[in-house]
């Protein structure tokens, strides 16, 4: 028989791990939002994306989540005219990362809320286990 509290904890732990990685990737995107190429005309930092995948956790017999892939966003880079920049090409144009701070902040907020929700599931499962132990003592 599958322990439902153990199953909830395992599934929430998988969610914590996935959202933690997602927050790390979003943080990296934000940190590199102004990183240009290291040579004239070179490509700048490319925004990274996280793709999740549903996966069967055979131990608990329920669907879980895992990170399937960390990819790069294929949207075009922004181009600004800045001839004084060392990364400018022969026309004075500089390629800037395809990172939009508003999108990244929204992703960070969503990942943070999902992380907190999974953490709350683990806390509640622990509280239920503690309650069961207390009931068994009496």
GROMACS .gro file of N, CA and C in nm:
model
  414
    1UNK      N    1   0.084  -0.118   0.000
    1UNK     CA    2   0.000   0.000   0.000
    1UNK      C    3   0.089   0.125   0.000
    2UNK      N    4   0.050   0.224  -0.076
    2UNK     CA    5   0.127   0.347  -0.089
    2UNK      C    6   0.084   0.444   0.021
    3UNK      N    7   0.182   0.495   0.092
    3UNK     CA    8   0.156   0.593   0.197
    3UNK      C    9   0.125   0.728   0.132
    4UNK      N   10   0.004   0.780   0.147
    4UNK     CA   11  -0.032   0.906   0.080
    4UNK      C   12   0.052   1.026   0.127
    5UNK      N   13   0.093   1.026   0.252
    5UNK     CA   14   0.174   1.137   0.302
    5UNK      C   15   0.315   1.131   0.243
    6UNK      N   16   0.368   1.009   0.229
    6UNK     CA   17   0.498   0.994   0.164
    6UNK      C   18   0.489   1.035   0.017
    7UNK      N   19   0.380   0.995  -0.048
    7UNK     CA   20   0.361   1.031  -0.188
    7UNK      C   21   0.353   1.183  -0.205
    8UNK      N   22   0.279   1.250  -0.118
    8UNK     CA   23   0.267   1.395  -0.127
    8UNK      C   24   0.403   1.461  -0.107
    9UNK      N   25   0.480   1.411  -0.012
    9UNK     CA   26   0.612   1.468   0.013
    9UNK      C   27   0.707   1.447  -0.104
   10UNK      N   28   0.705   1.329  -0.162
   10UNK     CA   29   0.794   1.301  -0.276
   10UNK      C   30   0.757   1.386  -0.397
   11UNK      N   31   0.629   1.398  -0.424
   11UNK     CA   32   0.585   1.478  -0.538
   11UNK      C   33   0.616   1.626  -0.516
   12UNK      N   34   0.594   1.674  -0.396
   12UNK     CA   35   0.626   1.814  -0.366
   12UNK      C   36   0.776   1.837  -0.373
   13UNK      N   37   0.855   1.740  -0.332
   13UNK     CA   38   1.001   1.753  -0.340
   13UNK      C   39   1.047   1.764  -0.485
   14UNK      N   40   0.985   1.688  -0.573
   14UNK     CA   41   1.018   1.698  -0.716
   14UNK      C   42   0.981   1.837  -0.768
   15UNK      N   43   0.869   1.889  -0.723
   15UNK     CA   44   0.829   2.025  -0.762
   15UNK      C   45   0.926   2.130  -0.709
   16UNK      N   46   0.972   2.112  -0.586
   16UNK     CA   47   1.070   2.204  -0.529
   16UNK      C   48   1.198   2.206  -0.612
   17UNK      N   49   1.244   2.089  -0.648
   17UNK     CA   50   1.368   2.079  -0.726
   17UNK      C   51   1.352   2.145  -0.863
   18UNK      N   52   1.240   2.120  -0.928
   18UNK     CA   53   1.217   2.178  -1.060
   18UNK      C   54   1.206   2.330  -1.053
   19UNK      N   55   1.133   2.381  -0.957
   19UNK     CA   56   1.116   2.527  -0.946
   19UNK      C   57   1.245   2.595  -0.900
   20UNK      N   58   1.323   2.526  -0.821
   20UNK     CA   59   1.452   2.581  -0.779
   20UNK      C   60   1.543   2.601  -0.899
   21UNK      N   61   1.547   2.502  -0.987
   21UNK     CA   62   1.628   2.514  -1.109
   21UNK      C   63   1.573   2.626  -1.198
   22UNK      N   64   1.442   2.634  -1.206
   22UNK     CA   65   1.381   2.740  -1.286
   22UNK      C   66   1.418   2.878  -1.234
   23UNK      N   67   1.418   2.897  -1.101
   23UNK     CA   68   1.456   3.026  -1.044
   23UNK      C   69   1.604   3.056  -1.072
   24UNK      N   70   1.688   2.954  -1.072
   24UNK     CA   71   1.830   2.975  -1.102
   24UNK      C   72   1.848   3.021  -1.246
   25UNK      N   73   1.776   2.960  -1.338
   25UNK     CA   74   1.785   2.998  -1.479
   25UNK      C   75   1.733   3.140  -1.501
   26UNK      N   76   1.621   3.174  -1.439
   26UNK     CA   77   1.567   3.310  -1.452
   26UNK      C   78   1.665   3.411  -1.395
   27UNK      N   79   1.727   3.378  -1.282
   27UNK     CA   80   1.827   3.468  -1.223
   27UNK      C   81   1.945   3.488  -1.317
   28UNK      N   82   1.987   3.382  -1.381
   28UNK     CA   83   2.097   3.391  -1.478
   28UNK      C   84   2.058   3.480  -1.595
   29UNK      N   85   1.934   3.465  -1.642
   29UNK     CA   86   1.887   3.551  -1.751
   29UNK      C   87   1.888   3.698  -1.711
   30UNK      N   88   1.839   3.726  -1.591
   30UNK     CA   89   1.837   3.866  -1.545
   30UNK      C   90   1.978   3.921  -1.527
   31UNK      N   91   2.068   3.838  -1.477
   31UNK     CA   92   2.205   3.884  -1.456
   31UNK      C   93   2.276   3.915  -1.587
   32UNK      N   94   2.235   3.849  -1.694
   32UNK     CA   95   2.301   3.869  -1.824
   32UNK      C   96   2.217   3.950  -1.921
   33UNK      N   97   2.119   4.024  -1.872
   33UNK     CA   98   2.028   4.099  -1.958
   33UNK      C   99   2.098   4.206  -2.041
   34UNK      N  100   2.216   4.250  -2.001
   34UNK     CA  101   2.290   4.353  -2.076
   34UNK      C  102   2.424   4.302  -2.126
   35UNK      N  103   2.446   4.171  -2.122
   35UNK     CA  104   2.575   4.114  -2.165
   35UNK      C  105   2.583   4.108  -2.316
   36UNK      N  106   2.680   4.181  -2.371
   36UNK     CA  107   2.700   4.180  -2.516
   36UNK      C  108   2.805   4.076  -2.552
   37UNK      N  109   2.825   4.057  -2.681
   37UNK     CA  110   2.929   3.965  -2.727
   37UNK      C  111   3.066   4.017  -2.689
   38UNK      N  112   3.167   3.928  -2.692
   38UNK     CA  113   3.301   3.969  -2.652
   38UNK      C  114   3.388   4.013  -2.769
   39UNK      N  115   3.328   4.020  -2.887
   39UNK     CA  116   3.400   4.066  -3.007
   39UNK      C  117   3.301   4.147  -3.092
   40UNK      N  118   3.352   4.237  -3.175
   40UNK     CA  119   3.262   4.315  -3.261
   40UNK      C  120   3.173   4.225  -3.347
   41UNK      N  121   3.042   4.247  -3.338
   41UNK     CA  122   2.946   4.171  -3.417
   41UNK      C  123   2.912   4.034  -3.360
   42UNK      N  124   2.974   3.996  -3.248
   42UNK     CA  125   2.948   3.864  -3.189
   42UNK      C  126   2.809   3.859  -3.125
   43UNK      N  127   2.756   3.738  -3.118
   43UNK     CA  128   2.625   3.721  -3.055
   43UNK      C  129   2.636   3.740  -2.904
   44UNK      N  130   2.536   3.804  -2.844
   44UNK     CA  131   2.536   3.823  -2.698
   44UNK      C  132   2.481   3.699  -2.627
   45UNK      N  133   2.461   3.714  -2.499
   45UNK     CA  134   2.399   3.609  -2.418
   45UNK      C  135   2.260   3.578  -2.475
   46UNK      N  136   2.227   3.451  -2.486
   46UNK     CA  137   2.094   3.409  -2.533
   46UNK      C  138   2.012   3.363  -2.413
   47UNK      N  139   1.891   3.411  -2.404
   47UNK     CA  140   1.801   3.377  -2.294
   47UNK      C  141   1.782   3.226  -2.287
   48UNK      N  142   1.786   3.173  -2.164
   48UNK     CA  143   1.765   3.031  -2.143
   48UNK      C  144   1.621   3.007  -2.099
   49UNK      N  145   1.570   2.891  -2.136
   49UNK     CA  146   1.434   2.852  -2.099
   49UNK      C  147   1.438   2.715  -2.033
   50UNK      N  148   1.341   2.688  -1.948
   50UNK     CA  149   1.330   2.560  -1.880
   50UNK      C  150   1.204   2.490  -1.929
   51UNK      N  151   1.217   2.363  -1.964
   51UNK     CA  152   1.103   2.284  -2.008
   51UNK      C  153   1.082   2.171  -1.908
   52UNK      N  154   0.960   2.159  -1.859
   52UNK     CA  155   0.926   2.054  -1.764
   52UNK      C  156   0.862   1.936  -1.836
   53UNK      N  157   0.867   1.821  -1.770
   53UNK     CA  158   0.805   1.702  -1.826
   53UNK      C  159   0.738   1.624  -1.713
   54UNK      N  160   0.618   1.576  -1.740
   54UNK     CA  161   0.550   1.490  -1.643
   54UNK      C  162   0.616   1.353  -1.649
   55UNK      N  163   0.630   1.292  -1.533
   55UNK     CA  164   0.699   1.164  -1.525
   55UNK      C  165   0.631   1.080  -1.418
   56UNK      N  166   0.618   0.951  -1.443
   56UNK     CA  167   0.556   0.862  -1.346
   56UNK      C  168   0.658   0.826  -1.238
   57UNK      N  169   0.625   0.855  -1.116
   57UNK     CA  170   0.707   0.813  -1.002
   57UNK      C  171   0.654   0.675  -0.962
   58UNK      N  172   0.728   0.573  -0.998
   58UNK     CA  173   0.681   0.435  -0.977
   58UNK      C  174   0.670   0.399  -0.829
   59UNK      N  175   0.749   0.462  -0.746
   59UNK     CA  176   0.746   0.430  -0.604
   59UNK      C  177   0.613   0.468  -0.540
   60UNK      N  178   0.558   0.582  -0.581
   60UNK     CA  179   0.431   0.627  -0.524
   60UNK      C  180   0.314   0.608  -0.621
   61UNK      N  181   0.343   0.573  -0.744
   61UNK     CA  182   0.238   0.548  -0.842
   61UNK      C  183   0.162   0.672  -0.884
   62UNK      N  184   0.231   0.783  -0.894
   62UNK     CA  185   0.164   0.908  -0.932
   62UNK      C  186   0.253   0.987  -1.027
   63UNK      N  187   0.191   1.078  -1.100
   63UNK     CA  188   0.267   1.162  -1.193
   63UNK      C  189   0.346   1.265  -1.114
   64UNK      N  190   0.469   1.283  -1.154
   64UNK     CA  191   0.559   1.379  -1.091
   64UNK      C  192   0.610   1.473  -1.199
   65UNK      N  193   0.699   1.562  -1.163
   65UNK     CA  194   0.754   1.657  -1.259
   65UNK      C  195   0.906   1.648  -1.254
   66UNK      N  196   0.966   1.671  -1.369
   66UNK     CA  197   1.112   1.683  -1.373
   66UNK      C  198   1.146   1.781  -1.484
   67UNK      N  199   1.268   1.833  -1.479
   67UNK     CA  200   1.314   1.924  -1.583
   67UNK      C  201   1.357   1.839  -1.703
   68UNK      N  202   1.295   1.862  -1.816
   68UNK     CA  203   1.330   1.788  -1.937
   68UNK      C  204   1.449   1.849  -2.007
   69UNK      N  205   1.452   1.984  -2.011
   69UNK     CA  206   1.556   2.047  -2.091
   69UNK      C  207   1.574   2.192  -2.047
   70UNK      N  208   1.699   2.237  -2.055
   70UNK     CA  209   1.729   2.379  -2.045
   70UNK      C  210   1.774   2.420  -2.184
   71UNK      N  211   1.689   2.495  -2.252
   71UNK     CA  212   1.717   2.534  -2.390
   71UNK      C  213   1.748   2.682  -2.401
   72UNK      N  214   1.765   2.726  -2.523
   72UNK     CA  215   1.787   2.868  -2.548
   72UNK      C  216   1.671   2.923  -2.630
   73UNK      N  217   1.633   3.043  -2.598
   73UNK     CA  218   1.524   3.111  -2.666
   73UNK      C  219   1.570   3.149  -2.806
   74UNK      N  220   1.488   3.122  -2.905
   74UNK     CA  221   1.524   3.148  -3.045
   74UNK      C  222   1.478   3.285  -3.096
   75UNK      N  223   1.421   3.367  -3.009
   75UNK     CA  224   1.380   3.499  -3.056
   75UNK      C  225   1.503   3.581  -3.094
   76UNK      N  226   1.488   3.671  -3.189
   76UNK     CA  227   1.605   3.748  -3.235
   76UNK      C  228   1.659   3.841  -3.127
   77UNK      N  229   1.787   3.869  -3.138
   77UNK     CA  230   1.851   3.962  -3.045
   77UNK      C  231   1.807   4.104  -3.076
   78UNK      N  232   1.807   4.189  -2.974
   78UNK     CA  233   1.780   4.330  -2.994
   78UNK      C  234   1.906   4.394  -3.053
   79UNK      N  235   1.887   4.496  -3.135
   79UNK     CA  236   2.001   4.565  -3.195
   79UNK      C  237   1.989   4.714  -3.163
   80UNK      N  238   2.098   4.771  -3.111
   80UNK     CA  239   2.104   4.914  -3.080
   80UNK      C  240   2.222   4.975  -3.151
   81UNK      N  241   2.206   5.101  -3.186
   81UNK     CA  242   2.317   5.172  -3.249
   81UNK      C  243   2.400   5.237  -3.138
   82UNK      N  244   2.522   5.189  -3.120
   82UNK     CA  245   2.613   5.240  -3.017
   82UNK      C  246   2.757   5.220  -3.064
   83UNK      N  247   2.806   5.309  -3.150
   83UNK     CA  248   2.940   5.291  -3.207
   83UNK      C  249   3.052   5.290  -3.103
   84UNK      N  250   3.028   5.345  -2.984
   84UNK     CA  251   3.133   5.349  -2.881
   84UNK      C  252   3.147   5.216  -2.806
   85UNK      N  253   3.053   5.126  -2.824
   85UNK     CA  254   3.057   4.997  -2.754
   85UNK      C  255   3.162   4.906  -2.819
   86UNK      N  256   3.245   4.838  -2.741
   86UNK     CA  257   3.347   4.749  -2.798
   86UNK      C  258   3.289   4.632  -2.878
   87UNK      N  259   3.161   4.599  -2.854
   87UNK     CA  260   3.099   4.488  -2.926
   87UNK      C  261   3.026   4.534  -3.052
   88UNK      N  262   3.039   4.662  -3.087
   88UNK     CA  263   2.971   4.717  -3.206
   88UNK      C  264   3.034   4.661  -3.333
   89UNK      N  265   2.948   4.636  -3.433
   89UNK     CA  266   3.000   4.590  -3.562
   89UNK      C  267   3.047   4.710  -3.645
   90UNK      N  268   3.081   4.688  -3.770
   90UNK     CA  269   3.135   4.795  -3.854
   90UNK      C  270   3.035   4.908  -3.878
   91UNK      N  271   2.905   4.882  -3.861
   91UNK     CA  272   2.802   4.985  -3.878
   91UNK      C  273   2.768   5.056  -3.747
   92UNK      N  274   2.833   5.016  -3.637
   92UNK     CA  275   2.806   5.076  -3.506
   92UNK      C  276   2.690   5.014  -3.433
   93UNK      N  277   2.639   4.902  -3.482
   93UNK     CA  278   2.526   4.834  -3.418
   93UNK      C  279   2.576   4.728  -3.319
   94UNK      N  280   2.509   4.719  -3.207
   94UNK     CA  281   2.543   4.622  -3.104
   94UNK      C  282   2.425   4.528  -3.084
   95UNK      N  283   2.453   4.399  -3.083
   95UNK     CA  284   2.349   4.300  -3.052
   95UNK      C  285   2.338   4.288  -2.901
   96UNK      N  286   2.214   4.298  -2.852
   96UNK     CA  287   2.186   4.284  -2.709
   96UNK      C  288   2.105   4.157  -2.685
   97UNK      N  289   2.114   4.101  -2.566
   97UNK     CA  290   2.042   3.976  -2.537
   97UNK      C  291   1.891   3.987  -2.560
   98UNK      N  292   1.830   3.873  -2.587
   98UNK     CA  293   1.685   3.866  -2.608
   98UNK      C  294   1.613   3.844  -2.475
   99UNK      N  295   1.662   3.908  -2.370
   99UNK     CA  296   1.606   3.896  -2.236
   99UNK      C  297   1.517   4.017  -2.209
  100UNK      N  298   1.392   3.991  -2.173
  100UNK     CA  299   1.297   4.096  -2.135
  100UNK      C  300   1.280   4.087  -1.984
  101UNK      N  301   1.322   4.191  -1.913
  101UNK     CA  302   1.319   4.189  -1.767
  101UNK      C  303   1.178   4.168  -1.712
  102UNK      N  304   1.076   4.222  -1.778
  102UNK     CA  305   0.938   4.204  -1.730
  102UNK      C  306   0.896   4.058  -1.737
  103UNK      N  307   0.929   3.993  -1.846
  103UNK     CA  308   0.896   3.850  -1.860
  103UNK      C  309   0.972   3.768  -1.756
  104UNK      N  310   1.098   3.800  -1.736
  104UNK     CA  311   1.179   3.727  -1.639
  104UNK      C  312   1.125   3.746  -1.497
  105UNK      N  313   1.084   3.867  -1.465
  105UNK     CA  314   1.029   3.891  -1.331
  105UNK      C  315   0.898   3.817  -1.311
  106UNK      N  316   0.816   3.810  -1.415
  106UNK     CA  317   0.691   3.734  -1.406
  106UNK      C  318   0.721   3.585  -1.390
  107UNK      N  319   0.819   3.535  -1.464
  107UNK     CA  320   0.860   3.394  -1.450
  107UNK      C  321   0.914   3.367  -1.310
  108UNK      N  322   0.992   3.462  -1.256
  108UNK     CA  323   1.048   3.446  -1.122
  108UNK      C  324   0.937   3.442  -1.018
  109UNK      N  325   0.840   3.530  -1.033
  109UNK     CA  326   0.729   3.532  -0.937
  109UNK      C  327   0.650   3.401  -0.944
  110UNK      N  328   0.623   3.352  -1.065
  110UNK     CA  329   0.550   3.227  -1.079
  110UNK      C  330   0.628   3.110  -1.021
  111UNK      N  331   0.758   3.104  -1.048
  111UNK     CA  332   0.842   2.997  -0.995
  111UNK      C  333   0.848   3.005  -0.842
  112UNK      N  334   0.858   3.125  -0.790
  112UNK     CA  335   0.863   3.143  -0.645
  112UNK      C  336   0.733   3.098  -0.578
  113UNK      N  337   0.622   3.133  -0.638
  113UNK     CA  338   0.492   3.092  -0.581
  113UNK      C  339   0.474   2.940  -0.589
  114UNK      N  340   0.517   2.881  -0.699
  114UNK     CA  341   0.507   2.735  -0.711
  114UNK      C  342   0.598   2.667  -0.609
  115UNK      N  343   0.717   2.723  -0.589
  115UNK     CA  344   0.809   2.669  -0.490
  115UNK      C  345   0.745   2.676  -0.351
  116UNK      N  346   0.688   2.791  -0.316
  116UNK     CA  347   0.624   2.807  -0.186
  116UNK      C  348   0.507   2.711  -0.168
  117UNK      N  349   0.430   2.688  -0.273
  117UNK     CA  350   0.316   2.595  -0.265
  117UNK      C  351   0.365   2.453  -0.238
  118UNK      N  352   0.470   2.412  -0.307
  118UNK     CA  353   0.526   2.278  -0.283
  118UNK      C  354   0.583   2.266  -0.143
  119UNK      N  355   0.647   2.372  -0.096
  119UNK     CA  356   0.702   2.372   0.039
  119UNK      C  357   0.589   2.360   0.142
  120UNK      N  358   0.479   2.427   0.116
  120UNK     CA  359   0.364   2.420   0.207
  120UNK      C  360   0.306   2.279   0.211
  121UNK      N  361   0.306   2.208   0.097
  121UNK     CA  362   0.259   2.069   0.094
  121UNK      C  363   0.345   1.982   0.185
  122UNK      N  364   0.476   2.001   0.177
  122UNK     CA  365   0.567   1.922   0.262
  122UNK      C  366   0.543   1.954   0.409
  123UNK      N  367   0.528   2.081   0.442
  123UNK     CA  368   0.501   2.119   0.581
  123UNK      C  369   0.372   2.057   0.633
  124UNK      N  370   0.268   2.059   0.549
  124UNK     CA  371   0.140   2.002   0.590
  124UNK      C  372   0.149   1.851   0.607
  125UNK      N  373   0.222   1.784   0.518
  125UNK     CA  374   0.239   1.639   0.529
  125UNK      C  375   0.314   1.605   0.658
  126UNK      N  376   0.416   1.682   0.692
  126UNK     CA  377   0.489   1.659   0.817
  126UNK      C  378   0.399   1.681   0.937
  127UNK      N  379   0.317   1.785   0.931
  127UNK     CA  380   0.225   1.812   1.042
  127UNK      C  381   0.126   1.697   1.058
  128UNK      N  382   0.079   1.641   0.947
  128UNK     CA  383  -0.015   1.529   0.954
  128UNK      C  384   0.052   1.405   1.013
  129UNK      N  385   0.176   1.380   0.974
  129UNK     CA  386   0.250   1.266   1.030
  129UNK      C  387   0.267   1.286   1.180
  130UNK      N  388   0.302   1.407   1.221
  130UNK     CA  389   0.317   1.435   1.364
  130UNK      C  390   0.186   1.414   1.437
  131UNK      N  391   0.074   1.453   1.377
  131UNK     CA  392  -0.057   1.433   1.439
  131UNK      C  393  -0.090   1.284   1.453
  132UNK      N  394  -0.058   1.207   1.352
  132UNK     CA  395  -0.083   1.062   1.357
  132UNK      C  396   0.000   0.999   1.468
  133UNK      N  397   0.126   1.040   1.480
  133UNK     CA  398   0.212   0.987   1.585
  133UNK      C  399   0.155   1.022   1.723
  134UNK      N  400   0.109   1.146   1.738
  134UNK     CA  401   0.050   1.187   1.864
  134UNK      C  402  -0.075   1.105   1.896
  135UNK      N  403  -0.157   1.076   1.795
  135UNK     CA  404  -0.277   0.995   1.817
  135UNK      C  405  -0.242   0.854   1.855
  136UNK      N  406  -0.136   0.801   1.798
  136UNK     CA  407  -0.095   0.663   1.828
  136UNK      C  408  -0.038   0.651   1.969
  137UNK      N  409   0.016   0.758   2.024
  137UNK     CA  410   0.072   0.756   2.160
  137UNK      C  411  -0.037   0.750   2.266
  138UNK      N  412  -0.154   0.801   2.235
  138UNK     CA  413  -0.261   0.806   2.336
  138UNK      C  414  -0.344   0.682   2.340
   0.00000   0.00000   0.00000
